[in-house]
Amino acid sequence: MRLILFIILIVFMLPLWIVGVIIYTWRMRRLCVAQNISGTANEPFGARLMMHIAGTRPDDAAYKIAGYLPSYNKLVRFLLVDTTWLASKLSGYTGSMLDYPGKRPSSLLTMLSHRSDFFDRSINKAITRTENPVKQIVVLGSGYDTRCYDLPEGMDIQCFEVDMAPTLAAKKKAVQLAAVPHDHVAFVETDFNQETWMEALLAAGFNPDLTTYILWEGVTMYLVEGTVRDTLKLVATLAKGSVLGVDYFSTGIIEGHPPYEKLSKNMHKAIKYYGEKLQFGIPTGESYSEGLESLLKEVGLSLTEFEYVGSEKDKPPPWYFFAQVERLE
Ligand SMILES: C[S@@+](CC[C@H](N)C(=O)[O-])C[C@H]1O[C@@H](n2cnc3c(N)ncnc32)[C@H](O)[C@@H]1O
């Protein structure tokens, strides 16, 4: 009943939605893609925005910065986000896509909510644990991530947001214009495929001796293999107890092996729309985590949490994985 009412309200607001989609698409092509500002960063950001307005996963900072991004602005936020909020509020519908943490096994529709939940839990545990809590958070490929702006009150944690210059500048500007407190955040420009992010981090005041959480969410699939390996090697040099939260695709989906041919083709096409490219995946093996574990073994890191989208009974079987990796020794 709630879903039906939600759909009726959305249909009623369709003209506003259509105008919103047209402006959003124009801004995406003309302001983001044309200026090398990440378009894909808007996908998880949009999902977090929708969970926020549904009241399932509060994210005030995301809502605030959505008024000042190249893709969104206050008008687009009103036309797409506020209208959905109204429909959700009036109908009481918060299910499925807008749900958080959502049902398990997750699905293509709920994978971003599952992903947010996995990393939220992982970060929360690392910053609140009594023994050796993390003191620094580094968000590699930060896009429009807002976790640094939503830390529990009174926590003295230094944050570093790392991304390529155009996306980082757009994010920083939005954070400033939205007056989101950011004194504890350093914005660090780098291109993982060109240079070592550690040097840029050190120059920005990163302390390699402090226990650190590295959040590497929604990024590995856009990189080349050497960069992923180099990053894992660098994480292995961080202080003992440091944690890496990372997600990755299977080699099967990246290379379009059977039975992923069709899904792989559609995904490559969707990402190409943003002028970006999917290029890296990890072989899964029977346990799904086999390929990652052998990569980690090479550098001396350990896998401590592992989840995936979907279930082994699915056709095609799981291809999207979430991992928590630690430097234990
Ligand atoms: C899909 S977005 C994910 C953003 C954010 N982590 C999130 O989950 O909302 C991928 C991000 O990685 C960044 N990125 C991709 N390749 C990069 C590279 N070679 N160097 C630095 N950042 C990169 C993009 O600019 C973009 O912000």
Coordinates of C-alpha atoms and ligand atoms in Angstrom, one line a residue:
M1 CA 0.0 0.0 0.0
R2 CA 2.8 2.4 1.0
L3 CA 4.7 1.6 -2.2
I4 CA 1.6 2.2 -4.3
L5 CA 1.0 5.5 -2.6
F6 CA 4.7 6.4 -3.1
I7 CA 4.5 5.6 -6.8
I8 CA 1.2 7.6 -7.2
L9 CA 2.9 10.6 -5.6
I10 CA 6.0 10.2 -7.7
V11 CA 3.8 10.1 -10.9
F12 CA 2.1 13.2 -9.7
M13 CA 5.4 15.0 -9.3
L14 CA 6.8 13.6 -12.6
P15 CA 6.9 16.9 -14.4
L16 CA 9.2 18.3 -11.7
W17 CA 11.3 15.1 -11.8
I18 CA 11.6 15.3 -15.6
V19 CA 12.9 18.9 -15.5
G20 CA 15.3 17.8 -12.7
V21 CA 16.6 15.0 -14.7
I22 CA 17.1 17.2 -17.8
I23 CA 19.1 19.9 -15.8
Y24 CA 21.1 17.2 -13.9
T25 CA 22.0 15.4 -17.2
W26 CA 23.0 18.8 -18.8
R27 CA 25.2 19.6 -15.8
M28 CA 26.7 16.1 -15.8
R29 CA 27.7 16.4 -19.5
R30 CA 28.7 20.1 -19.5
L31 CA 30.1 20.7 -16.1
C32 CA 31.3 17.3 -14.9
V33 CA 32.4 15.2 -17.9
A34 CA 33.7 18.2 -19.8
Q35 CA 35.9 19.3 -16.9
N36 CA 37.1 15.8 -15.9
I37 CA 35.1 16.0 -12.7
S38 CA 34.1 12.4 -11.7
G39 CA 30.6 11.6 -12.9
T40 CA 30.6 8.2 -11.2
A41 CA 31.1 9.9 -7.8
N42 CA 27.4 10.9 -8.2
E43 CA 26.1 7.4 -8.2
P44 CA 26.9 6.4 -4.6
F45 CA 26.4 10.0 -3.5
G46 CA 22.9 10.0 -5.0
A47 CA 22.1 6.7 -3.2
R48 CA 23.3 8.2 0.2
L49 CA 21.2 11.3 -0.5
M50 CA 18.1 9.2 -1.1
M51 CA 18.8 7.2 2.1
H52 CA 19.1 10.5 4.0
I53 CA 15.9 11.9 2.8
A54 CA 14.1 8.6 3.5
G55 CA 15.4 8.9 7.1
T56 CA 17.0 5.5 6.9
R57 CA 20.7 6.7 7.0
P58 CA 21.0 10.3 8.1
D59 CA 23.7 12.2 6.2
D60 CA 23.2 16.0 6.7
A61 CA 26.5 16.9 5.1
A62 CA 25.5 15.1 1.9
Y63 CA 22.3 17.0 1.8
K64 CA 24.0 20.3 2.4
I65 CA 26.8 19.9 -0.2
A66 CA 24.2 18.7 -2.8
G67 CA 23.2 22.4 -3.1
Y68 CA 26.7 23.3 -4.4
L69 CA 28.1 20.5 -6.5
P70 CA 28.6 20.7 -10.3
S71 CA 26.1 17.9 -10.9
Y72 CA 23.5 19.0 -8.3
N73 CA 22.6 22.5 -7.2
K74 CA 19.8 23.8 -5.1
L75 CA 17.3 23.6 -7.9
V76 CA 18.2 20.0 -8.9
R77 CA 18.2 19.1 -5.2
F78 CA 14.7 20.4 -4.9
L79 CA 13.4 18.8 -8.2
L80 CA 14.9 15.4 -7.6
V81 CA 15.6 15.0 -3.9
D82 CA 13.1 17.1 -2.0
T83 CA 10.2 15.8 -4.1
T84 CA 11.2 12.2 -3.3
W85 CA 11.4 13.2 0.3
L86 CA 7.9 14.5 0.2
A87 CA 6.6 11.4 -1.6
S88 CA 8.4 9.2 1.0
K89 CA 7.1 11.3 3.9
L90 CA 3.5 11.3 2.7
S91 CA 3.4 7.7 1.8
G92 CA 5.6 6.3 4.6
Y93 CA 7.5 4.3 2.1
T94 CA 11.2 3.8 2.8
G95 CA 11.6 0.2 1.5
S96 CA 13.9 -1.6 -0.8
M97 CA 16.3 0.9 -2.5
L98 CA 15.9 3.5 0.2
D99 CA 16.3 1.0 3.0
Y100 CA 19.4 0.8 5.2
P101 CA 21.0 -1.4 6.2
G102 CA 18.5 -3.4 4.2
K103 CA 17.9 -7.1 3.7
R104 CA 20.6 -9.7 3.1
P105 CA 21.4 -11.1 0.6
S106 CA 21.4 -7.7 -1.1
S107 CA 20.7 -7.3 -4.8
L108 CA 21.7 -5.0 -7.7
L109 CA 19.0 -2.6 -6.4
T110 CA 20.3 -2.5 -2.8
M111 CA 24.0 -2.9 -3.4
L112 CA 24.9 0.7 -2.5
S113 CA 23.0 0.5 0.7
H114 CA 24.8 -2.8 1.6
R115 CA 28.1 -1.1 0.6
S116 CA 27.4 1.9 2.9
D117 CA 26.5 -0.3 5.7
F118 CA 29.6 -2.5 5.4
F119 CA 32.0 0.5 5.5
D120 CA 30.0 2.3 8.1
R121 CA 30.3 -0.7 10.5
S122 CA 33.9 -1.2 9.6
I123 CA 34.9 2.5 10.3
N124 CA 32.7 2.7 13.4
K125 CA 34.4 -0.3 14.9
A126 CA 37.9 0.9 14.1
I127 CA 37.4 4.3 15.6
T128 CA 35.5 3.2 18.8
R129 CA 37.5 0.0 19.7
T130 CA 39.1 0.3 23.1
E131 CA 42.4 -1.1 22.0
N132 CA 44.4 0.9 19.5
P133 CA 41.6 2.9 17.9
V134 CA 42.4 4.6 14.6
K135 CA 43.4 8.3 14.9
Q136 CA 43.5 9.2 11.2
I137 CA 41.1 8.5 8.4
V138 CA 42.2 8.6 4.7
V139 CA 39.5 8.5 2.1
L140 CA 41.2 7.5 -1.2
G141 CA 39.2 8.5 -4.2
S142 CA 36.9 10.5 -1.9
G143 CA 34.5 11.8 -4.5
Y144 CA 31.5 13.2 -2.5
D145 CA 32.0 10.9 0.5
T146 CA 30.9 12.6 3.7
R147 CA 32.0 10.2 6.4
C148 CA 34.7 12.7 7.6
Y149 CA 31.9 15.1 8.4
D150 CA 29.8 12.7 10.4
L151 CA 32.2 11.4 13.0
P152 CA 30.9 10.9 16.6
E153 CA 31.2 14.1 18.6
G154 CA 34.3 14.8 20.6
M155 CA 36.5 12.4 18.5
D156 CA 39.9 13.9 17.7
I157 CA 40.4 12.3 14.3
Q158 CA 42.4 13.9 11.5
C159 CA 40.9 13.2 8.0
F160 CA 42.5 13.3 4.6
E161 CA 40.4 13.3 1.4
V162 CA 42.4 12.2 -1.6
D163 CA 41.2 12.6 -5.2
M164 CA 42.2 13.9 -8.6
A165 CA 42.3 17.7 -8.8
P166 CA 39.0 18.6 -10.6
T167 CA 36.8 16.4 -8.4
L168 CA 38.6 17.4 -5.2
A169 CA 38.3 21.1 -6.0
A170 CA 34.6 20.7 -6.7
K171 CA 34.0 18.8 -3.4
K172 CA 36.1 21.3 -1.4
K173 CA 34.2 24.3 -2.9
A174 CA 30.8 22.6 -2.0
V175 CA 31.9 21.9 1.5
Q176 CA 33.0 25.5 2.0
L177 CA 29.9 27.0 0.4
A178 CA 27.6 24.7 2.4
A179 CA 29.5 25.8 5.6
V180 CA 30.1 22.2 6.6
P181 CA 32.8 22.3 9.4
H182 CA 36.0 20.9 7.8
D183 CA 39.0 22.2 9.9
H184 CA 39.9 18.5 10.6
V185 CA 40.0 17.6 6.9
A186 CA 43.0 18.0 4.6
F187 CA 42.2 17.9 0.8
V188 CA 45.0 16.1 -1.0
E189 CA 45.3 16.1 -4.8
T190 CA 46.7 13.1 -6.5
D191 CA 46.3 10.7 -9.4
F192 CA 46.8 7.1 -8.1
N193 CA 47.8 5.9 -11.6
Q194 CA 50.6 8.6 -11.9
E195 CA 52.2 9.2 -8.5
T196 CA 52.3 7.8 -5.0
W197 CA 49.5 9.1 -2.8
M198 CA 51.7 8.6 0.2
E199 CA 54.0 11.4 -0.7
A200 CA 51.1 13.8 -1.3
L201 CA 49.6 12.7 2.1
L202 CA 52.9 13.2 4.0
A203 CA 53.1 16.7 2.5
A204 CA 49.6 17.4 3.8
G205 CA 50.5 16.4 7.4
F206 CA 49.7 12.7 7.5
N207 CA 51.5 10.9 10.3
P208 CA 52.5 7.4 9.2
D209 CA 53.1 6.4 12.9
L210 CA 49.4 6.8 13.9
T211 CA 46.9 3.9 13.5
T212 CA 44.9 4.8 10.3
Y213 CA 41.7 3.8 8.6
I214 CA 42.0 3.9 4.8
L215 CA 38.7 4.0 3.1
W216 CA 39.0 2.9 -0.6
E217 CA 35.4 2.7 -1.6
G218 CA 34.2 2.5 -5.2
V219 CA 37.6 3.1 -6.6
T220 CA 39.7 0.0 -7.4
M221 CA 37.6 -0.9 -10.5
Y222 CA 38.8 2.3 -12.2
L223 CA 42.5 1.7 -11.6
V224 CA 45.2 -0.4 -13.2
E225 CA 46.5 -3.5 -11.5
G226 CA 49.9 -2.1 -10.7
T227 CA 48.3 0.8 -8.8
V228 CA 46.1 -1.5 -6.7
R229 CA 49.2 -3.6 -5.8
D230 CA 51.3 -0.5 -5.0
T231 CA 48.5 0.8 -2.7
L232 CA 48.2 -2.5 -0.9
K233 CA 52.0 -2.4 -0.4
L234 CA 51.8 1.1 1.1
V235 CA 49.0 0.1 3.4
A236 CA 51.2 -2.7 4.7
T237 CA 53.8 -0.1 5.8
L238 CA 51.3 1.8 8.0
A239 CA 51.2 1.6 11.7
K240 CA 50.2 -1.8 13.2
G241 CA 46.4 -2.0 13.6
S242 CA 45.7 0.1 10.6
V243 CA 42.7 -0.9 8.6
L244 CA 41.7 -0.8 4.9
G245 CA 38.1 -0.8 3.8
V246 CA 38.0 -1.7 0.1
D247 CA 35.5 -3.0 -2.5
Y248 CA 36.2 -4.6 -5.8
F249 CA 34.7 -6.4 -8.8
S250 CA 35.5 -9.9 -10.0
T251 CA 37.8 -10.3 -13.0
G252 CA 34.8 -12.2 -14.5
I253 CA 32.6 -9.1 -14.6
I254 CA 35.4 -6.8 -15.8
E255 CA 36.5 -9.1 -18.6
G256 CA 33.0 -10.3 -19.5
H257 CA 33.7 -14.0 -18.9
P258 CA 30.7 -16.4 -19.0
P259 CA 28.1 -16.0 -17.4
Y260 CA 28.7 -12.3 -17.0
E261 CA 28.9 -11.3 -20.7
K262 CA 25.7 -9.3 -20.8
L263 CA 26.0 -7.6 -17.4
S264 CA 29.7 -6.8 -18.1
K265 CA 28.8 -5.2 -21.5
N266 CA 26.0 -3.1 -19.9
M267 CA 28.3 -2.0 -17.1
H268 CA 31.1 -0.9 -19.3
K269 CA 28.6 1.0 -21.4
A270 CA 27.1 2.8 -18.4
I271 CA 30.5 3.9 -17.1
K272 CA 31.6 5.0 -20.5
Y273 CA 28.7 7.5 -20.4
Y274 CA 30.7 9.3 -17.7
G275 CA 33.9 9.3 -19.7
E276 CA 35.4 6.8 -17.2
K277 CA 36.6 3.2 -17.6
L278 CA 36.2 0.0 -15.6
Q279 CA 39.5 -1.8 -15.8
F280 CA 40.4 -3.8 -12.7
G281 CA 39.0 -6.9 -11.1
I282 CA 40.3 -9.7 -8.8
P283 CA 39.8 -13.4 -9.6
T284 CA 37.4 -14.9 -7.1
G285 CA 38.1 -18.7 -6.9
E286 CA 35.7 -21.0 -5.1
S287 CA 35.6 -19.1 -1.8
Y288 CA 35.1 -15.8 -3.6
S289 CA 37.9 -14.2 -1.4
E290 CA 40.6 -16.5 -2.7
G291 CA 42.1 -14.0 -5.2
L292 CA 42.1 -11.1 -2.7
E293 CA 43.7 -13.3 0.0
S294 CA 46.5 -14.3 -2.2
L295 CA 47.2 -10.6 -3.2
L296 CA 47.1 -9.7 0.5
K297 CA 49.5 -12.5 1.4
E298 CA 52.1 -11.1 -1.0
V299 CA 52.2 -7.9 1.0
G300 CA 51.6 -9.1 4.5
L301 CA 48.0 -7.9 5.1
S302 CA 45.1 -10.0 6.5
L303 CA 41.4 -10.2 5.5
T304 CA 39.3 -9.7 8.6
E305 CA 35.8 -9.1 7.2
F306 CA 34.3 -10.1 3.8
E307 CA 30.8 -9.7 2.3
Y308 CA 29.3 -9.7 -1.1
V309 CA 26.3 -8.5 -3.0
G310 CA 23.8 -11.3 -3.7
S311 CA 24.0 -14.9 -2.9
E312 CA 25.9 -17.9 -4.3
K313 CA 22.5 -19.2 -5.6
D314 CA 22.2 -16.2 -7.9
K315 CA 22.5 -16.4 -11.6
P316 CA 25.0 -15.0 -12.4
P317 CA 26.8 -15.6 -9.1
P318 CA 28.3 -12.7 -6.9
W319 CA 30.8 -10.4 -8.6
Y320 CA 30.9 -7.4 -6.2
F321 CA 32.8 -7.8 -2.9
F322 CA 33.4 -5.7 0.2
A323 CA 36.5 -6.4 2.3
Q324 CA 38.1 -5.2 5.5
V325 CA 41.8 -5.7 5.5
E326 CA 44.2 -5.2 8.5
R327 CA 47.8 -4.9 9.3
L328 CA 47.8 -7.2 12.2
E329 CA 51.6 -7.8 12.7
Ligands
LIG1 C1 32.8 6.0 -8.0 S1 33.7 7.4 -7.3 C2 33.6 6.9 -5.6 C3 33.7 8.1 -4.7 C4 33.6 7.8 -3.2 N1 34.6 7.0 -2.7 C5 32.2 7.2 -2.8 O1 32.1 6.0 -2.6 O2 31.2 8.0 -2.8 C6 35.4 7.1 -7.7 C7 36.3 8.2 -7.2 O3 37.6 7.8 -7.4 C8 38.3 8.9 -8.0 N2 39.4 8.3 -8.8 C9 39.3 7.5 -9.9 N3 40.5 7.2 -10.4 C10 41.4 7.9 -9.7 C11 42.8 8.1 -9.7 N4 43.5 7.5 -10.7 N5 43.4 8.9 -8.8 C12 42.7 9.5 -7.8 N6 41.3 9.4 -7.7 C13 40.7 8.6 -8.6 C14 37.3 9.6 -8.8 O4 37.7 10.9 -9.1 C15 36.1 9.5 -8.0 O5 35.9 10.5 -7.1

